[in-house]
Each structure stands twice: as structure tokens, then as C-alpha cells.
Amino acid sequence: MPAQSPDLVSVIIPAYNAMGVIDVQLTALAEQDYQGTFEVIVSDNGSTDGLAEHIDGHPLREVLDLRRVDSSATKGAPHARNAGAAAARGEYLVFCDADDMVHPEWLGALVAAGQEYDSVSGPVETTTLNTPKVASWRPVQPPDKPEETPGFLNFGLSGNLGIWRSVFDSVGGFDESLNVCEDIDISWRLQLAGFTLGHAPKAMVAYRLRDNYRALWRQAFAYGEAGPQLYRDYRCYGLRPTKPFPLLVYVLALVFRSPIVPRFISRLSMGGWIYYTAFLAGRLSGSIKERIWCV
């Protein structure tokens, strides 16, 4: 585990049709308080909205040492991240997303924590880029608390992750067979391989939520559906499925906290209820597909 700062940090952004949002992220990267040298790689996963031309002629191109990588050969964010990593020149790889916005201390905090850990993740907040209504749909962890899997290993977020190149290469990068939850998978794989995953509370990212019910349902369903696949792959390492009693409590909570129940009963917002219901539906679907109970 390196004890010194990297000579060059590579910030990798997977992107698909992100013309409408990516400048917010690029501007935030240009305003980092990090004093070291870094490059920014936009890994274009086959965009059709003019993103390639936009990045190639971007006004922040020199400031950010910005370049574009064509990752259209295989669809999906995992491949886009891997392609960006393959083209990166830095020995420390940092991943963020095209539709989010990193805080000014973000890069410096990830690099500083990287002197103690093989990989590092940070927190997200949902107040900067979302309306109060949308932000209420998905609660997030307090900044000082890492993402946890009860009874198992912690995990980092792919939109807020720093990892030494040697570690990334050692575990084979992101699993391109996964459509979602590839960040959980790589976090677990690297820890099971003996590497460390740290948490940097000051490496804050403003996370952009899905702002309509249809998109929210699709995202939550996909997250839920990935659960049984992860359980299939990691149960031999101690990952446990949800027990029947907590599942019953979960279902009853969805029923009694539905937005249609009387107001005197504590209830979820419509968006929150849709998210948790879609997640449960995804778990059921994934369990059927994998022929394994993980709800």
C-alpha cells in the first residue's frame, strides 16, 4: 500500500448521452482544491447527442488535461470505466459520474485517504442537485458512515471511488457482466483479496437522483434484481440472505406506510414508497431468475 501521494491521478468519468449534465461535473473538477496533478478522462459509451465533439473541443480541455476515450464497443458503465482505466496514465484511479457534482475537497480527500488504504470511497448528498421533494425519495448515509452490508463487508460507490491502479488491475477491474451494483462487487472482491477499503467523509459528491417515478422504479427494480446474483456469488464468503421475519416487517411497512393510507399514520412519500416497492419487486424477480431465495 503506497504511503506517498501519486505523481498523477486519473479521474475517469463514464458517460452516455450526458451532454445536458456533464459540464456541471467538469466545472466542479476544475474547481478542486487538490494541489497535485490530475487528468480527466471521459469514457464515451456510444453517445449520440454530440458528446464526443463537445468533449474534444471543450473549453476546460487544457485546464483539466481532458481527453475522451471511445468505449462504445461494449454497452454499460462497467466497460466504460474499465476502458477509461486502460487509457489512464495515472497510478491512482478515481471514478465519478457524468451527472453528479463533486465538492471542492473531493479529490484531495480521496488522494489523502489513499495513502492509508488500497481503495477509498466517500459519501453523497442529495440536496444540491435535487428539489426537496425528489431528495426525500431516497435517504442517504451520514457523511461519516460508510456504505454497509449487514453482517458482511462494506462497499464503495462507483461514482465516488479511488483505487490504486495496481489494486484495480489485480482484481480485474469492474465486472462487465453486471448491469448495476458493479461497485458493490469490486468492493467485495478487493477486500476478499486482502486489500483495504477506506471511507473519506470529506470526499463528498452531490448525487443526482432520478426525478420521475418511472425512472425511479426502473433504477430501484434493477438494484433489487441484482441482489440475488450477488448472493449467489458471495454466499460462500458469508453473505447472508434476508431472513423471513425482517422481510415480513418490510412488506408490512410498505403496506401501512403507503401514500394512500390516512395521514395520521406515518407514511412514506410517493417517491419513497415507489423506490422501496420496486426494490422488493426486483428482489423477487432476481430470486426467480437465479432460482435462489434472496428477498
XYZ file of C-alpha atoms in Angstrom:
295
model
C 0.000 0.000 0.000
C 1.667 3.258 -1.117
C 2.463 5.756 1.629
C 3.097 8.732 -0.646
C 0.926 10.874 -2.889
C 0.658 9.752 -6.521
C 2.545 11.674 -9.192
C -0.570 11.658 -11.376
C -4.224 10.994 -10.572
C -6.588 9.866 -13.332
C -10.219 10.935 -12.914
C -12.436 8.656 -15.013
C -15.999 9.567 -15.995
C -18.166 7.007 -17.833
C -20.662 8.859 -19.995
C -23.590 8.098 -22.273
C -25.655 10.922 -23.788
C -24.563 13.201 -20.948
C -24.388 16.486 -22.886
C -27.030 18.113 -20.716
C -25.294 17.468 -17.398
C -21.576 16.761 -17.797
C -20.446 20.409 -17.773
C -21.603 20.705 -14.163
C -19.215 17.905 -13.243
C -16.335 19.185 -15.369
C -16.656 22.672 -13.889
C -16.605 21.174 -10.394
C -13.438 19.252 -11.252
C -11.802 22.466 -12.451
C -12.561 23.997 -9.042
C -10.907 21.286 -6.937
C -8.578 22.428 -4.173
C -6.252 19.474 -4.810
C -2.709 20.733 -5.317
C -1.371 17.708 -7.198
C -1.503 16.838 -10.896
C -4.513 15.079 -12.381
C -6.041 14.263 -15.735
C -9.699 13.773 -16.625
C -10.857 11.021 -18.980
C -14.406 10.950 -20.333
C -15.154 7.398 -21.436
C -17.852 7.806 -24.088
C -20.021 4.688 -24.184
C -21.559 5.367 -27.601
C -23.286 8.714 -27.091
C -25.462 10.062 -29.910
C -26.066 13.554 -28.507
C -22.879 15.225 -29.717
C -20.918 14.473 -26.558
C -17.795 13.414 -28.474
C -17.491 16.718 -30.311
C -18.309 18.632 -27.138
C -15.513 16.977 -25.144
C -12.985 17.150 -27.986
C -13.406 20.927 -28.174
C -14.186 21.634 -24.529
C -13.013 24.994 -23.103
C -11.656 23.222 -19.997
C -9.637 20.789 -22.076
C -6.233 22.198 -21.116
C -7.130 23.077 -17.532
C -8.290 19.533 -16.811
C -5.889 17.706 -19.143
C -9.183 16.464 -20.551
C -9.453 13.756 -23.176
C -12.083 11.386 -24.490
C -11.917 7.606 -24.826
C -14.257 5.699 -27.138
C -15.773 2.864 -25.093
C -18.692 2.143 -27.414
C -17.602 -1.423 -28.230
C -19.495 -2.798 -25.224
C -22.504 -1.095 -23.678
C -22.566 -0.429 -19.971
C -20.896 1.667 -17.304
C -18.597 -1.164 -16.100
C -16.982 -1.433 -19.534
C -16.771 2.349 -19.847
C -14.939 2.557 -16.528
C -12.580 -0.257 -17.492
C -11.840 1.364 -20.853
C -11.136 4.656 -19.130
C -8.818 2.936 -16.669
C -6.960 1.197 -19.509
C -6.293 4.567 -21.146
C -5.357 6.318 -17.905
C -1.776 7.406 -17.268
C -2.035 7.823 -13.501
C -1.122 5.332 -10.813
C -4.174 6.330 -8.752
C -7.582 5.939 -10.420
C -10.581 7.955 -9.293
C -14.109 7.398 -10.588
C -17.044 9.797 -10.643
C -20.214 10.046 -12.735
C -21.166 12.429 -15.525
C -24.450 13.550 -13.958
C -23.159 14.315 -10.451
C -21.084 17.158 -8.981
C -18.027 16.666 -6.794
C -17.414 19.054 -3.908
C -14.206 21.165 -3.941
C -12.418 18.998 -1.344
C -13.389 15.730 -3.039
C -10.253 14.805 -4.957
C -7.856 15.910 -2.240
C -9.738 13.850 0.348
C -9.692 10.694 -1.788
C -5.987 11.058 -2.541
C -5.117 11.732 1.111
C -7.045 8.666 2.272
C -5.377 6.659 -0.492
C -2.116 6.974 1.428
C -3.669 4.755 4.113
C -5.927 2.448 2.099
C -5.797 0.454 -1.117
C -9.152 1.887 -2.164
C -11.340 4.676 -0.814
C -14.932 5.792 -1.185
C -16.792 8.808 0.115
C -20.319 9.966 0.930
C -23.019 11.535 -1.212
C -25.584 14.243 -0.542
C -28.824 14.817 -2.422
C -29.720 18.417 -1.573
C -27.562 20.320 -4.085
C -28.764 18.867 -7.395
C -32.312 17.836 -6.495
C -35.519 19.506 -5.382
C -36.541 18.897 -1.735
C -39.340 16.645 -2.982
C -37.015 14.431 -5.023
C -34.364 14.407 -2.285
C -36.943 12.988 0.139
C -37.382 9.903 -2.012
C -34.033 8.344 -1.103
C -32.330 8.895 2.260
C -28.528 8.732 2.287
C -25.952 7.736 4.878
C -24.459 10.387 7.213
C -21.126 11.606 5.791
C -19.029 9.835 8.416
C -20.713 6.461 7.930
C -19.564 4.110 5.134
C -21.927 2.066 2.993
C -22.542 -1.198 4.837
C -23.877 -4.675 4.154
C -25.266 -6.046 7.453
C -23.161 -8.975 8.608
C -20.799 -8.724 5.652
C -18.357 -6.289 4.034
C -18.616 -2.549 3.441
C -18.710 -1.249 -0.108
C -17.872 1.896 -2.030
C -19.857 3.796 -4.644
C -18.717 3.734 -8.260
C -19.472 7.448 -8.549
C -17.139 8.216 -5.656
C -14.252 5.769 -5.641
C -10.467 5.979 -5.557
C -8.314 2.904 -6.122
C -4.639 2.341 -6.814
C -4.065 1.070 -10.334
C -2.104 -1.941 -9.089
C -5.073 -2.968 -6.949
C -7.560 -2.325 -9.754
C -5.543 -4.475 -12.146
C -5.028 -7.170 -9.525
C -8.768 -7.751 -9.078
C -9.551 -7.427 -12.792
C -11.415 -4.125 -12.744
C -15.191 -3.873 -12.854
C -17.237 -6.951 -13.736
C -18.717 -6.151 -17.150
C -21.364 -8.868 -16.820
C -23.159 -6.736 -14.224
C -25.577 -4.011 -15.282
C -25.769 -2.475 -11.804
C -24.095 -2.953 -8.415
C -20.696 -3.387 -10.038
C -19.374 -1.060 -7.342
C -20.507 -3.435 -4.602
C -18.933 -6.339 -6.460
C -15.498 -4.764 -6.943
C -15.512 -3.530 -3.335
C -16.119 -7.027 -2.037
C -13.659 -8.660 -4.418
C -10.791 -6.403 -3.464
C -11.442 -6.885 0.262
C -11.684 -10.654 -0.126
C -8.362 -10.494 -1.986
C -6.773 -8.923 1.082
C -6.924 -5.241 0.083
C -8.410 -2.478 2.210
C -11.375 -0.182 1.560
C -11.425 3.105 3.451
C -14.002 5.844 3.860
C -13.200 9.552 3.401
C -16.020 11.665 4.916
C -14.770 14.861 3.242
C -14.821 13.315 -0.245
C -18.391 14.472 -0.804
C -20.327 14.130 -4.055
C -23.621 15.813 -4.905
C -25.673 12.927 -6.281
C -28.345 13.497 -8.920
C -31.405 11.357 -8.278
C -33.939 10.085 -10.790
C -36.542 12.841 -10.849
C -39.616 10.983 -12.099
C -41.455 7.921 -10.861
C -40.875 5.776 -13.951
C -37.091 6.246 -13.902
C -37.039 5.792 -10.126
C -38.911 2.478 -10.431
C -36.550 1.187 -13.128
C -33.469 2.047 -11.105
C -34.747 0.564 -7.843
C -36.002 -2.577 -9.603
C -32.572 -3.086 -11.197
C -30.847 -2.637 -7.831
C -33.168 -5.162 -6.241
C -32.826 -7.653 -9.071
C -29.024 -7.638 -8.726
C -29.223 -8.751 -5.092
C -29.810 -12.471 -5.721
C -26.961 -12.551 -8.257
C -24.608 -11.041 -5.690
C -25.879 -13.502 -3.090
C -25.242 -16.386 -5.485
C -21.655 -15.253 -5.999
C -20.809 -14.320 -2.411
C -22.778 -16.621 -0.112
C -19.741 -18.906 0.055
C -17.879 -15.994 1.679
C -20.537 -15.402 4.324
C -23.110 -13.122 2.668
C -26.490 -13.887 4.200
C -29.957 -13.556 2.646
C -32.770 -11.617 4.270
C -34.499 -13.654 6.947
C -38.301 -14.211 6.763
C -39.158 -12.030 9.779
C -37.368 -8.871 8.545
C -38.944 -9.489 5.139
C -42.406 -9.602 6.726
C -41.700 -6.348 8.547
C -40.524 -4.789 5.261
C -43.719 -5.817 3.444
C -45.987 -4.649 6.262
C -44.149 -1.332 6.383
C -44.781 -0.832 2.676
C -48.468 -1.582 3.181
C -49.060 0.619 6.211
C -46.786 3.458 5.068
C -48.300 3.618 1.603
C -49.197 7.155 0.450
C -52.849 6.089 0.225
C -53.243 5.342 3.948
C -54.714 8.009 6.267
C -52.386 10.873 7.114
C -52.349 10.157 10.860
C -50.261 7.053 10.136
C -46.576 7.712 9.489
C -46.123 7.220 5.789
C -43.573 7.405 3.023
C -43.627 9.938 0.228
C -44.916 8.574 -3.063
C -41.367 8.508 -4.438
C -40.022 6.729 -1.368
C -42.792 4.155 -1.489
C -42.192 3.535 -5.204
C -38.457 3.099 -4.607
C -38.788 0.532 -1.824
C -41.627 -1.329 -3.535
C -39.676 -1.533 -6.804
C -36.610 -2.737 -4.914
C -38.615 -5.562 -3.331
C -40.183 -6.451 -6.694
C -36.694 -6.599 -8.184
C -35.514 -8.910 -5.417
C -38.419 -11.256 -6.135
C -37.683 -11.179 -9.871
C -33.985 -11.810 -9.290
C -34.724 -14.687 -6.938
C -36.850 -16.336 -9.612
C -34.192 -15.820 -12.291
C -31.374 -17.149 -10.123
C -33.561 -19.862 -8.562
C -32.358 -18.761 -5.172
C -34.187 -17.134 -2.256
C -32.759 -13.691 -1.594
C -35.501 -11.229 -0.777
